[in-house]
Coordinates of C-alpha atoms and ligand atoms in Angstrom, one line a residue:
Chain A
M1 CA 10.6 5.9 16.3
G2 CA 9.1 2.4 16.3
N3 CA 7.7 0.6 19.2
Y4 CA 9.4 -2.8 19.3
F5 CA 9.6 -5.7 21.7
Q6 CA 12.8 -7.2 20.3
Q7 CA 14.2 -4.6 17.9
E8 CA 17.5 -6.4 17.2
I9 CA 15.7 -9.4 15.8
E10 CA 12.6 -7.7 14.3
C11 CA 14.7 -5.2 12.4
A12 CA 17.7 -7.5 11.7
P13 CA 19.3 -7.4 8.2
R14 CA 18.0 -10.2 5.9
E15 CA 21.4 -12.0 5.8
Q16 CA 21.4 -12.2 9.6
I17 CA 17.9 -13.7 9.7
L18 CA 18.8 -16.2 6.9
A19 CA 21.9 -17.3 8.8
M20 CA 19.8 -17.8 11.9
Q21 CA 17.3 -19.8 10.0
N22 CA 19.9 -22.1 8.4
E23 CA 21.4 -22.9 11.7
K24 CA 18.0 -23.6 13.4
L25 CA 16.6 -25.6 10.5
L26 CA 19.5 -28.1 10.5
K27 CA 19.1 -28.6 14.2
Q28 CA 15.4 -29.0 14.0
V29 CA 15.5 -31.5 11.2
Q30 CA 17.9 -33.6 13.2
H31 CA 15.7 -33.3 16.3
V32 CA 12.6 -34.5 14.4
W33 CA 14.5 -37.3 12.7
E34 CA 15.6 -38.6 16.0
H35 CA 12.4 -38.1 18.0
V36 CA 9.4 -38.3 15.7
P37 CA 9.2 -41.7 14.1
Y38 CA 6.1 -40.7 12.1
Y39 CA 8.0 -38.0 10.3
R40 CA 11.1 -40.0 10.0
K41 CA 9.2 -42.6 8.1
K42 CA 7.8 -39.9 5.8
M43 CA 11.4 -38.7 5.1
E44 CA 12.6 -42.2 4.4
E45 CA 9.7 -42.8 2.0
K46 CA 10.8 -39.7 0.2
G47 CA 14.5 -40.8 0.3
V48 CA 15.6 -37.8 2.3
R49 CA 18.0 -37.9 5.2
P50 CA 18.9 -35.0 7.6
E51 CA 22.3 -34.6 5.9
D52 CA 20.5 -33.7 2.7
I53 CA 19.2 -30.5 4.3
K54 CA 22.2 -28.2 4.3
S55 CA 20.3 -24.9 4.3
V56 CA 16.9 -23.3 3.8
A57 CA 17.3 -23.8 0.1
D58 CA 16.9 -27.5 0.6
L59 CA 13.6 -27.2 2.5
H60 CA 11.6 -28.3 -0.5
K61 CA 13.1 -31.8 -0.3
L62 CA 11.3 -32.4 3.0
P63 CA 7.8 -34.0 3.0
F64 CA 4.7 -32.0 3.9
L65 CA 2.6 -32.4 7.0
S66 CA -1.1 -31.8 6.9
K67 CA -4.0 -31.8 9.3
K68 CA -4.6 -35.4 8.2
D69 CA -1.1 -36.4 9.5
L70 CA -1.8 -34.8 12.8
R71 CA -5.1 -36.7 13.1
N72 CA -3.3 -39.9 12.2
A73 CA -0.7 -39.3 14.8
Y74 CA -3.2 -38.4 17.5
P75 CA -2.5 -38.1 20.4
Y76 CA 1.2 -38.5 20.9
G77 CA 2.6 -39.3 17.4
M78 CA 4.1 -35.9 16.8
L79 CA 5.5 -35.4 20.2
A80 CA 9.3 -34.9 20.1
V81 CA 10.2 -34.6 23.7
P82 CA 9.4 -36.7 26.8
L83 CA 6.1 -35.8 28.4
K84 CA 7.8 -34.7 31.6
D85 CA 9.4 -31.8 29.6
C86 CA 6.0 -30.5 28.4
V87 CA 4.2 -28.0 30.5
R88 CA 1.0 -27.4 28.6
I89 CA -1.3 -28.5 25.8
H90 CA -3.6 -26.6 23.6
S91 CA -6.1 -28.0 21.1
T92 CA -8.0 -27.0 18.0
S93 CA -11.7 -26.7 18.2
G94 CA -12.2 -29.9 16.3
T95 CA -15.1 -28.7 14.3
T96 CA -14.0 -30.4 11.2
G97 CA -13.0 -33.7 12.7
K98 CA -10.7 -35.1 15.4
R99 CA -9.0 -32.6 17.6
V100 CA -5.3 -31.7 17.2
I101 CA -3.4 -31.6 20.4
A102 CA -0.3 -29.4 20.4
Y103 CA 2.3 -29.8 23.2
Y104 CA 4.5 -27.0 24.6
T105 CA 7.7 -27.0 26.6
R106 CA 8.6 -24.0 28.8
H107 CA 10.8 -22.8 26.0
D108 CA 8.0 -23.2 23.4
I109 CA 5.6 -21.1 25.5
D110 CA 8.3 -18.5 26.0
L111 CA 9.0 -18.0 22.3
W112 CA 5.3 -17.9 21.5
E113 CA 4.7 -15.2 24.2
D114 CA 7.6 -13.2 22.7
C115 CA 5.8 -13.3 19.4
C116 CA 2.5 -12.1 21.0
A117 CA 4.4 -9.3 22.8
R118 CA 5.9 -8.2 19.4
A119 CA 2.4 -8.1 18.0
I120 CA 1.0 -5.9 20.9
M121 CA 4.0 -3.5 20.7
A122 CA 3.7 -3.3 16.9
A123 CA 0.1 -2.2 17.4
G124 CA 1.4 0.6 19.7
G125 CA 1.0 -1.2 23.0
T126 CA 3.2 -0.3 26.0
A127 CA 3.4 -1.0 29.7
E128 CA 1.0 2.0 30.2
D129 CA -1.9 0.1 28.6
V130 CA -4.8 -1.8 30.0
C131 CA -5.2 -4.8 27.8
Q132 CA -8.5 -6.6 27.8
I133 CA -8.3 -10.2 26.4
S134 CA -11.7 -11.4 25.2
Y135 CA -10.5 -14.4 23.4
G136 CA -11.6 -17.7 24.9
Y137 CA -9.2 -18.9 27.6
G138 CA -8.8 -22.7 27.8
L139 CA -7.9 -25.2 25.2
F140 CA -8.1 -22.5 22.5
T141 CA -4.7 -20.7 22.0
G142 CA -6.2 -17.2 21.6
G143 CA -6.6 -16.3 25.3
A144 CA -3.4 -17.9 26.7
G145 CA -1.0 -16.7 24.0
V146 CA -2.0 -13.0 24.0
D147 CA -2.2 -13.1 27.8
G148 CA 1.4 -14.1 27.9
G149 CA 2.4 -11.5 25.4
S150 CA 0.5 -8.8 27.3
H151 CA 2.4 -9.8 30.5
K152 CA 5.7 -9.5 28.7
V153 CA 4.9 -6.0 27.4
G154 CA 3.9 -5.1 31.0
C155 CA 0.3 -4.1 30.2
L156 CA -2.3 -4.4 33.0
T157 CA -3.9 -7.6 31.7
V158 CA -7.7 -8.1 32.0
P159 CA -8.3 -11.8 31.3
A160 CA -12.0 -11.3 30.5
S161 CA -12.2 -14.4 28.2
S162 CA -15.1 -14.6 25.7
G163 CA -18.8 -14.1 26.3
N164 CA -20.9 -12.1 28.9
T165 CA -21.0 -8.9 26.9
E166 CA -22.3 -6.7 29.7
R167 CA -19.3 -7.7 31.9
Q168 CA -17.0 -7.0 29.0
V169 CA -18.4 -3.5 28.6
M170 CA -18.2 -2.9 32.3
F171 CA -14.4 -3.7 32.4
I172 CA -13.8 -1.7 29.2
M173 CA -15.5 1.4 30.7
D174 CA -14.5 1.0 34.4
L175 CA -10.9 0.0 34.0
K176 CA -10.4 2.2 30.9
A177 CA -9.2 -0.7 28.8
S178 CA -7.1 0.8 25.9
I179 CA -6.4 -2.5 24.0
L180 CA -8.9 -5.1 23.1
C181 CA -7.9 -8.5 21.9
C182 CA -10.5 -10.9 20.5
T183 CA -11.9 -12.4 17.3
P184 CA -13.1 -9.7 14.7
S185 CA -16.6 -11.1 14.8
Y186 CA -16.7 -10.7 18.6
A187 CA -15.3 -7.2 18.3
A188 CA -18.0 -6.3 15.8
Y189 CA -20.6 -7.8 18.1
L190 CA -19.2 -5.9 21.1
G191 CA -19.3 -2.7 19.0
E192 CA -22.9 -3.2 18.0
S193 CA -23.9 -3.9 21.6
M194 CA -22.1 -0.8 22.9
K195 CA -23.7 1.3 20.3
E196 CA -27.1 -0.1 21.4
M197 CA -26.3 0.7 25.0
G198 CA -25.8 4.3 23.9
Y199 CA -22.0 4.5 23.9
K200 CA -20.5 6.8 21.3
P201 CA -17.0 5.9 19.9
E202 CA -15.5 8.9 21.6
D203 CA -16.9 7.7 25.0
I204 CA -15.1 4.4 24.7
P205 CA -11.6 4.4 26.2
L206 CA -10.3 1.7 23.7
K207 CA -7.6 2.8 21.3
I208 CA -6.2 -0.4 19.8
G209 CA -7.8 -3.6 18.7
I210 CA -5.8 -6.8 18.0
F211 CA -8.1 -9.2 16.2
G212 CA -7.5 -12.6 14.8
A213 CA -8.3 -16.3 14.6
E214 CA -10.6 -15.8 11.6
A215 CA -10.4 -14.1 8.3
W216 CA -12.0 -10.6 8.0
S217 CA -12.3 -8.1 5.3
E218 CA -11.1 -4.5 5.1
E219 CA -14.8 -3.3 5.2
M220 CA -15.3 -5.2 8.5
R221 CA -12.1 -3.5 9.8
R222 CA -13.5 -0.1 9.0
D223 CA -16.8 -0.9 10.6
I224 CA -15.2 -2.1 13.9
E225 CA -12.9 0.9 13.9
A226 CA -15.8 3.3 13.5
T227 CA -18.1 1.8 16.2
L228 CA -15.4 1.3 18.8
G229 CA -13.3 4.4 17.9
I230 CA -10.1 2.4 17.6
K231 CA -7.4 1.4 15.2
A232 CA -7.8 -2.3 14.4
Y233 CA -4.8 -4.6 13.8
D234 CA -4.7 -8.1 12.4
I235 CA -2.9 -11.0 14.0
Y236 CA -2.4 -14.4 12.6
G237 CA -1.5 -17.8 13.9
L238 CA -2.6 -21.4 14.3
T239 CA -2.4 -23.9 17.0
E240 CA -0.3 -26.4 15.0
I241 CA 2.4 -23.8 14.6
S242 CA 2.1 -22.3 18.1
G243 CA -1.0 -20.0 18.2
P244 CA -1.6 -16.3 17.6
G245 CA 1.4 -14.2 16.9
V246 CA 2.9 -16.3 14.0
A247 CA 2.4 -13.0 12.1
F248 CA 1.1 -9.6 13.1
E249 CA 0.3 -6.2 11.6
C250 CA 2.5 -3.2 12.3
S251 CA 1.7 0.6 12.1
A252 CA 2.0 0.5 8.3
Q253 CA -1.0 -1.9 8.2
H254 CA 0.0 -3.4 4.9
G255 CA 0.4 -7.1 5.6
M256 CA 1.4 -9.0 8.6
H257 CA 5.1 -9.5 9.5
I258 CA 5.9 -13.2 10.0
N259 CA 8.2 -13.9 12.9
E260 CA 10.9 -15.4 10.6
D261 CA 13.4 -16.1 13.3
H262 CA 10.9 -18.7 14.6
F263 CA 8.8 -19.6 11.6
L264 CA 10.0 -20.3 8.1
V265 CA 7.4 -19.7 5.4
E266 CA 6.8 -20.9 1.9
T267 CA 3.9 -20.5 -0.6
I268 CA 3.0 -23.6 -2.6
D269 CA 0.5 -24.5 -5.3
P270 CA -2.2 -26.1 -3.3
D271 CA -2.9 -28.6 -6.1
T272 CA 0.6 -29.7 -7.0
G273 CA 2.5 -28.9 -3.9
E274 CA 5.1 -27.1 -6.0
V275 CA 6.9 -24.2 -4.3
L276 CA 6.0 -20.9 -5.9
P277 CA 8.3 -17.9 -6.3
E278 CA 7.9 -15.4 -3.5
G279 CA 5.2 -12.9 -4.3
S280 CA 2.8 -15.4 -6.0
Q281 CA -0.5 -16.3 -4.4
G282 CA -0.5 -19.7 -2.9
E283 CA -1.0 -21.9 0.2
L284 CA 1.1 -20.9 3.2
V285 CA 3.4 -23.6 4.5
F286 CA 5.2 -23.1 7.8
T287 CA 8.2 -24.8 9.4
A288 CA 8.6 -24.1 13.2
L289 CA 12.4 -23.6 13.5
D290 CA 12.9 -23.9 17.3
K291 CA 9.8 -25.3 18.9
Q292 CA 10.8 -28.4 20.8
A293 CA 7.7 -30.4 21.8
F294 CA 5.6 -30.1 18.7
P295 CA 8.0 -29.2 15.9
M296 CA 6.1 -28.9 12.6
L297 CA 8.2 -29.2 9.5
R298 CA 6.5 -27.9 6.3
Y299 CA 3.0 -27.8 7.8
R300 CA 0.3 -27.0 5.2
T301 CA -2.0 -24.4 6.5
R302 CA -4.7 -24.4 3.8
D303 CA -4.5 -20.6 4.0
I304 CA -4.3 -18.8 0.7
C305 CA -2.1 -15.7 0.7
T306 CA 0.6 -13.7 -1.0
L307 CA 4.0 -12.8 0.6
T308 CA 5.9 -9.6 0.1
R309 CA 9.5 -8.5 0.9
E310 CA 9.0 -4.8 0.0
P311 CA 10.7 -2.7 2.7
C312 CA 8.2 -1.7 5.4
S313 CA 8.0 1.8 6.8
C314 CA 7.9 0.4 10.4
G315 CA 11.5 -0.7 10.1
R316 CA 10.8 -4.4 10.5
T317 CA 12.6 -6.6 8.0
H318 CA 10.6 -9.8 8.4
V319 CA 8.5 -10.9 5.4
R320 CA 4.9 -9.8 5.3
M321 CA 1.8 -11.9 4.4
L322 CA -0.9 -9.8 2.7
K323 CA -4.5 -10.0 3.8
L324 CA -5.6 -13.6 3.7
K325 CA -7.6 -14.5 0.6
G326 CA -9.3 -17.1 2.7
R327 CA -8.6 -20.5 4.1
S328 CA -8.7 -23.1 1.4
D329 CA -10.7 -25.1 3.9
D330 CA -13.2 -22.2 3.9
M331 CA -13.2 -22.1 0.2
L332 CA -16.4 -23.6 -1.1
I333 CA -16.7 -25.0 -4.6
I334 CA -20.3 -24.3 -5.6
R335 CA -21.5 -25.3 -9.1
G336 CA -17.8 -25.5 -10.0
V337 CA -17.0 -22.0 -8.9
N338 CA -14.6 -21.2 -6.1
V339 CA -16.3 -19.1 -3.4
F340 CA -14.7 -17.5 -0.3
P341 CA -17.0 -16.4 2.4
S342 CA -15.0 -13.2 2.6
Q343 CA -16.1 -12.2 -0.9
I344 CA -19.7 -12.4 0.2
E345 CA -18.9 -10.4 3.4
T346 CA -17.4 -7.6 1.2
V347 CA -20.6 -7.3 -0.8
L348 CA -22.7 -7.2 2.4
L349 CA -20.7 -4.4 3.9
N350 CA -20.6 -2.5 0.7
N351 CA -24.4 -2.7 0.6
G352 CA -24.9 -1.3 4.1
Y353 CA -25.5 -4.5 6.0
A354 CA -23.4 -5.7 8.9
A355 CA -21.0 -8.7 8.7
N356 CA -23.5 -11.0 10.4
Y357 CA -24.3 -13.6 7.8
Q358 CA -24.4 -17.4 7.2
I359 CA -23.8 -19.2 4.0
I360 CA -25.7 -22.5 3.6
V361 CA -24.7 -24.8 0.8
D362 CA -26.9 -27.8 -0.1
R363 CA -27.4 -30.0 -3.1
V364 CA -30.9 -30.4 -4.4
N365 CA -31.5 -32.7 -7.5
N366 CA -27.8 -32.8 -8.1
T367 CA -27.5 -29.0 -8.3
D368 CA -25.7 -27.0 -5.6
T369 CA -27.8 -24.4 -3.9
L370 CA -26.3 -21.3 -2.2
D371 CA -28.4 -19.6 0.5
V372 CA -27.1 -16.5 2.2
K373 CA -28.8 -15.5 5.5
V374 CA -28.2 -11.9 6.4
E375 CA -29.2 -10.3 9.7
M376 CA -31.5 -7.3 9.3
T377 CA -30.1 -4.1 10.9
P378 CA -31.9 -0.9 12.1
Q379 CA -30.2 1.1 9.3
M380 CA -31.5 -1.2 6.6
F381 CA -35.0 -1.6 7.9
T382 CA -37.8 0.6 6.6
D383 CA -41.6 0.3 6.9
N384 CA -41.7 -0.1 3.1
V385 CA -41.9 -3.7 1.9
G386 CA -40.9 -2.8 -1.6
E387 CA -37.8 -0.9 -0.5
I388 CA -36.6 -3.8 1.7
D389 CA -37.1 -6.2 -1.2
E390 CA -35.2 -3.9 -3.6
R391 CA -32.3 -3.7 -1.2
R392 CA -32.3 -7.5 -0.9
K393 CA -32.3 -7.9 -4.6
A394 CA -29.4 -5.4 -4.9
L395 CA -27.5 -7.6 -2.5
A396 CA -28.2 -10.7 -4.5
D397 CA -27.1 -8.9 -7.6
G398 CA -23.9 -7.8 -5.9
I399 CA -23.2 -11.4 -4.9
K400 CA -23.9 -12.6 -8.5
D401 CA -21.5 -10.0 -9.8
I402 CA -18.6 -11.0 -7.6
L403 CA -19.1 -14.8 -7.6
G404 CA -20.6 -15.3 -11.0
I405 CA -23.3 -17.5 -9.4
R406 CA -26.7 -16.5 -8.0
A407 CA -27.5 -16.9 -4.3
K408 CA -30.8 -16.9 -2.6
V409 CA -30.6 -14.1 -0.1
S410 CA -32.9 -14.1 2.9
L411 CA -33.2 -11.6 5.7
V412 CA -33.3 -12.9 9.2
A413 CA -33.8 -11.4 12.7
P414 CA -30.9 -9.6 14.4
K415 CA -28.6 -11.8 16.5
S416 CA -30.3 -14.9 15.2
I417 CA -27.2 -16.3 13.5
E418 CA -25.5 -18.7 15.9
R419 CA -22.1 -17.6 17.4
S420 CA -19.8 -20.1 19.0
E421 CA -16.9 -19.2 21.3
G422 CA -17.0 -15.7 19.8
K423 CA -16.7 -17.0 16.3
A424 CA -19.7 -16.6 14.0
V425 CA -20.7 -19.8 12.3
R426 CA -20.3 -18.6 8.8
V427 CA -20.7 -21.6 6.6
I428 CA -22.9 -24.7 6.8
D429 CA -22.3 -27.2 4.0
R430 CA -25.1 -29.8 4.0
R431 CA -23.8 -31.5 0.8
K432 CA -23.0 -35.1 1.6
L433 CA -20.9 -36.2 -1.3
Chain B
M1 CA -52.5 15.2 14.7
S2 CA -50.7 12.2 13.2
V3 CA -50.2 9.1 15.4
K4 CA -47.0 7.1 15.8
Q5 CA -47.2 3.6 14.4
I6 CA -44.6 0.9 15.2
S7 CA -43.3 -1.3 12.3
V8 CA -41.5 -4.4 13.2
F9 CA -39.3 -6.6 11.0
L10 CA -40.3 -10.3 11.1
E11 CA -38.3 -13.1 9.7
N12 CA -40.2 -15.6 7.6
K13 CA -40.2 -18.4 10.1
P14 CA -43.0 -20.1 11.9
G15 CA -43.6 -18.7 15.4
T16 CA -41.9 -15.3 14.9
L17 CA -45.2 -13.3 15.2
K18 CA -46.1 -15.3 18.3
K19 CA -42.7 -14.5 19.7
M20 CA -43.4 -10.9 19.3
T21 CA -46.9 -10.9 20.7
S22 CA -45.6 -12.9 23.7
V23 CA -43.0 -10.2 24.4
L24 CA -45.8 -7.5 24.3
T25 CA -48.1 -9.6 26.6
E26 CA -45.3 -10.1 29.1
H27 CA -44.9 -6.4 29.4
H28 CA -48.7 -5.8 29.4
I29 CA -48.7 -3.8 26.2
N30 CA -52.0 -3.5 24.6
M31 CA -52.3 -3.4 20.8
R32 CA -54.9 -1.0 19.5
A33 CA -54.5 -2.0 15.8
L34 CA -52.5 -4.6 14.0
S35 CA -51.7 -5.4 10.4
V36 CA -49.3 -7.9 8.9
V37 CA -47.8 -7.7 5.5
D38 CA -46.1 -10.7 4.2
T39 CA -43.8 -11.4 1.3
K40 CA -42.3 -14.8 0.5
D41 CA -39.2 -13.9 2.4
F42 CA -40.1 -11.6 5.3
G43 CA -42.9 -9.7 6.9
I44 CA -43.6 -6.4 8.5
V45 CA -46.0 -6.0 11.4
R46 CA -47.6 -2.6 11.8
M47 CA -49.3 -1.6 15.0
L48 CA -50.7 1.1 17.2
V49 CA -50.0 0.6 20.9
D50 CA -50.6 2.6 24.1
D51 CA -47.0 3.2 25.1
V52 CA -44.8 3.6 22.0
Y53 CA -41.6 4.3 24.0
E54 CA -42.0 1.2 26.3
T55 CA -42.9 -0.9 23.3
T56 CA -39.9 0.0 21.2
N57 CA -37.7 -0.6 24.2
V58 CA -39.0 -4.1 25.0
L59 CA -38.9 -5.1 21.4
S60 CA -35.3 -4.0 20.9
E61 CA -34.3 -5.9 24.1
A62 CA -35.9 -9.0 22.6
N63 CA -33.8 -8.4 19.4
F64 CA -36.6 -7.2 17.2
I65 CA -36.0 -4.3 14.8
A66 CA -38.6 -1.7 14.9
S67 CA -39.2 1.7 13.4
L68 CA -41.6 4.5 14.1
N69 CA -43.7 6.2 11.4
A70 CA -46.4 8.8 11.4
V71 CA -49.9 7.6 10.3
L72 CA -53.3 9.3 10.1
V73 CA -56.2 7.7 11.8
F74 CA -59.8 8.5 10.9
A75 CA -63.1 7.3 12.4
I76 CA -65.4 5.8 9.7
P77 CA -69.0 6.9 10.2
D78 CA -71.3 3.9 10.6
E79 CA -73.4 4.6 7.4
V80 CA -73.5 3.4 3.8
G81 CA -70.6 4.9 1.9
G82 CA -68.7 6.1 5.0
L83 CA -65.3 5.0 3.8
D84 CA -66.1 6.0 0.2
K85 CA -66.5 9.6 1.2
L86 CA -63.2 9.6 3.0
L87 CA -61.3 8.0 0.1
Q88 CA -62.9 10.5 -2.2
A89 CA -61.5 13.3 -0.1
F90 CA -58.0 11.7 -0.5
D91 CA -58.6 11.5 -4.2
E92 CA -59.7 15.1 -4.6
A93 CA -56.8 16.4 -2.5
K94 CA -54.4 14.2 -4.7
I95 CA -53.0 12.4 -1.7
N96 CA -51.2 9.2 -2.6
I97 CA -51.9 6.4 -0.1
E98 CA -49.0 4.1 0.5
Y99 CA -51.1 1.7 2.4
M100 CA -54.1 1.5 4.8
Y101 CA -55.7 -0.9 7.2
A102 CA -58.7 -0.9 9.4
F103 CA -59.4 -1.7 13.0
A104 CA -62.5 -1.9 15.1
G105 CA -62.8 0.1 18.4
K106 CA -65.5 0.0 21.0
K107 CA -67.3 2.9 19.3
G108 CA -67.0 1.8 15.6
A109 CA -64.6 1.3 12.8
Y110 CA -61.3 3.2 12.1
M111 CA -58.9 3.4 9.2
I112 CA -55.2 4.0 9.4
F113 CA -53.5 5.7 6.5
R114 CA -49.8 6.0 5.6
V115 CA -49.1 8.7 3.1
S116 CA -45.8 10.2 1.9
D117 CA -46.4 13.7 3.3
T118 CA -48.4 13.4 6.5
K119 CA -48.4 17.1 7.5
T120 CA -49.8 18.3 4.2
A121 CA -52.3 15.5 3.9
E122 CA -53.6 16.3 7.4
G123 CA -54.2 19.9 6.5
K124 CA -55.9 19.2 3.2
L125 CA -58.2 16.6 4.7
A126 CA -59.1 18.9 7.7
A127 CA -60.0 21.6 5.2
K128 CA -62.5 19.1 3.7
G129 CA -64.0 18.4 7.1
F130 CA -62.1 15.2 7.9
E131 CA -60.3 15.5 11.2
C132 CA -57.9 12.8 12.1
L133 CA -57.6 11.4 15.6
T134 CA -54.9 12.3 18.2
A135 CA -52.9 9.7 20.1
E136 CA -55.1 10.3 23.2
E137 CA -58.2 9.8 21.2
V138 CA -56.9 6.6 19.6
A139 CA -56.0 5.3 23.1
D140 CA -59.6 5.9 24.1
V141 CA -61.4 4.1 21.3
Ligands
LIG501 ZN1 5.9 -3.1 9.2

């Protein structure tokens, strides 16, 4: 009944996965101890030796790695194999500081592409499909990873990369693309553009969307599904751990299955680092079990999420991460209140606006200010000044209700909010503390 | 006959009105009448143009949001109390004016009215001897 890429692993009994994890973890800790002096030093400082890790249950004894460690170790400090064994690098966008460079051996690329192939098949993809990949190709992991997965599934792969909307539309229509892979904000943009060009959802051959690399809300999902006439699936990953495909949504669309044969997951209290019982909301921490070149142990993602082991109707047994609450990096503390951009997005969509917005935080006279710029849409525009202003006020009230603090909402021209590499620039924090 | 007016959303930022007029100039679109309403946060430009279809197309290509609304246009006789008589007719017919603005043509002054029920208003005013202008007539003034 299901559509699987590696059914024997994806649907394996829990004990079998656990046994696999125990075996891989022991090997991986030994590998890192021997080849990554930076991490070995961290272990020594904590008084842990490889022989102290006898199973997954001992994982908590290992030190954490964070983005800061990766920056300290730039460019080769985390490399665990000779460079001659590496075949590729990818790199984070570096918007928040020095870039992180991740290295891959042939084996690492192979397992990553397997994960992406699982994601495509879980969304219903088969060798019959035409899969258009509109993630950026290049240093960003989005394009290359999903491209490899699409090949493994056997789809006709269209490496469209990001940008050039008219060409994207041409390929979708002329080649009858049935799967679209890109960031959700680019999918929304593409949907808007196609609508403007006069395409109705039923005219568009796309059936499946696989969207990731940024957090998006359920409301945004419904919007994209309606404009493109597709079913939209979430995919999760990060360069440090491999790239997209660390976790993916299945037909049940209730959380993303984490590929547990390759990635061990924990949730921790972001403030204390304490491991939380499964099912509590916390920061996700990943351990890559069999990546050779760049083997992260207990890497802190900053992503806030909840895990569930409830049986899934798709038949997969791997643990699921529920919709991301937000990245704790994205979380803003404004006037002492925790604010996730996704909360503001929900209010926008519920009030009839599109998810095209920008949050600007500043500090004036020692008080935080919160400005939300929202793009005007044809649906929300009327000739009546009072009506527009009432809708704007309703939006501001909605934000106040959900956040507990007031925002200054201003309406801006359509398509005026900058977009970079297909990702909308959602937050600008001008506070220099 | 009512006339189609174009309303355009303007972000409250220096240069946005100029950006819009430049787009129209580039496409040789002539504005018959123009009014700008401003709030602290945004503005709306209302205008009458020769080619409504072309104008909405070029504006949307330039990422402006525009909507079309029916308005009534009347010539104001060049005499004392000319506007007063017309407004009195509105008053007597109990027509609520949402907004109005004036423009000057080659042959005199004109008023543009936006009311909630254009059709009814048009009939009531015609019955009182006030005929509104057609799109062709507006293009000619
Ligand atoms: Zn499932």
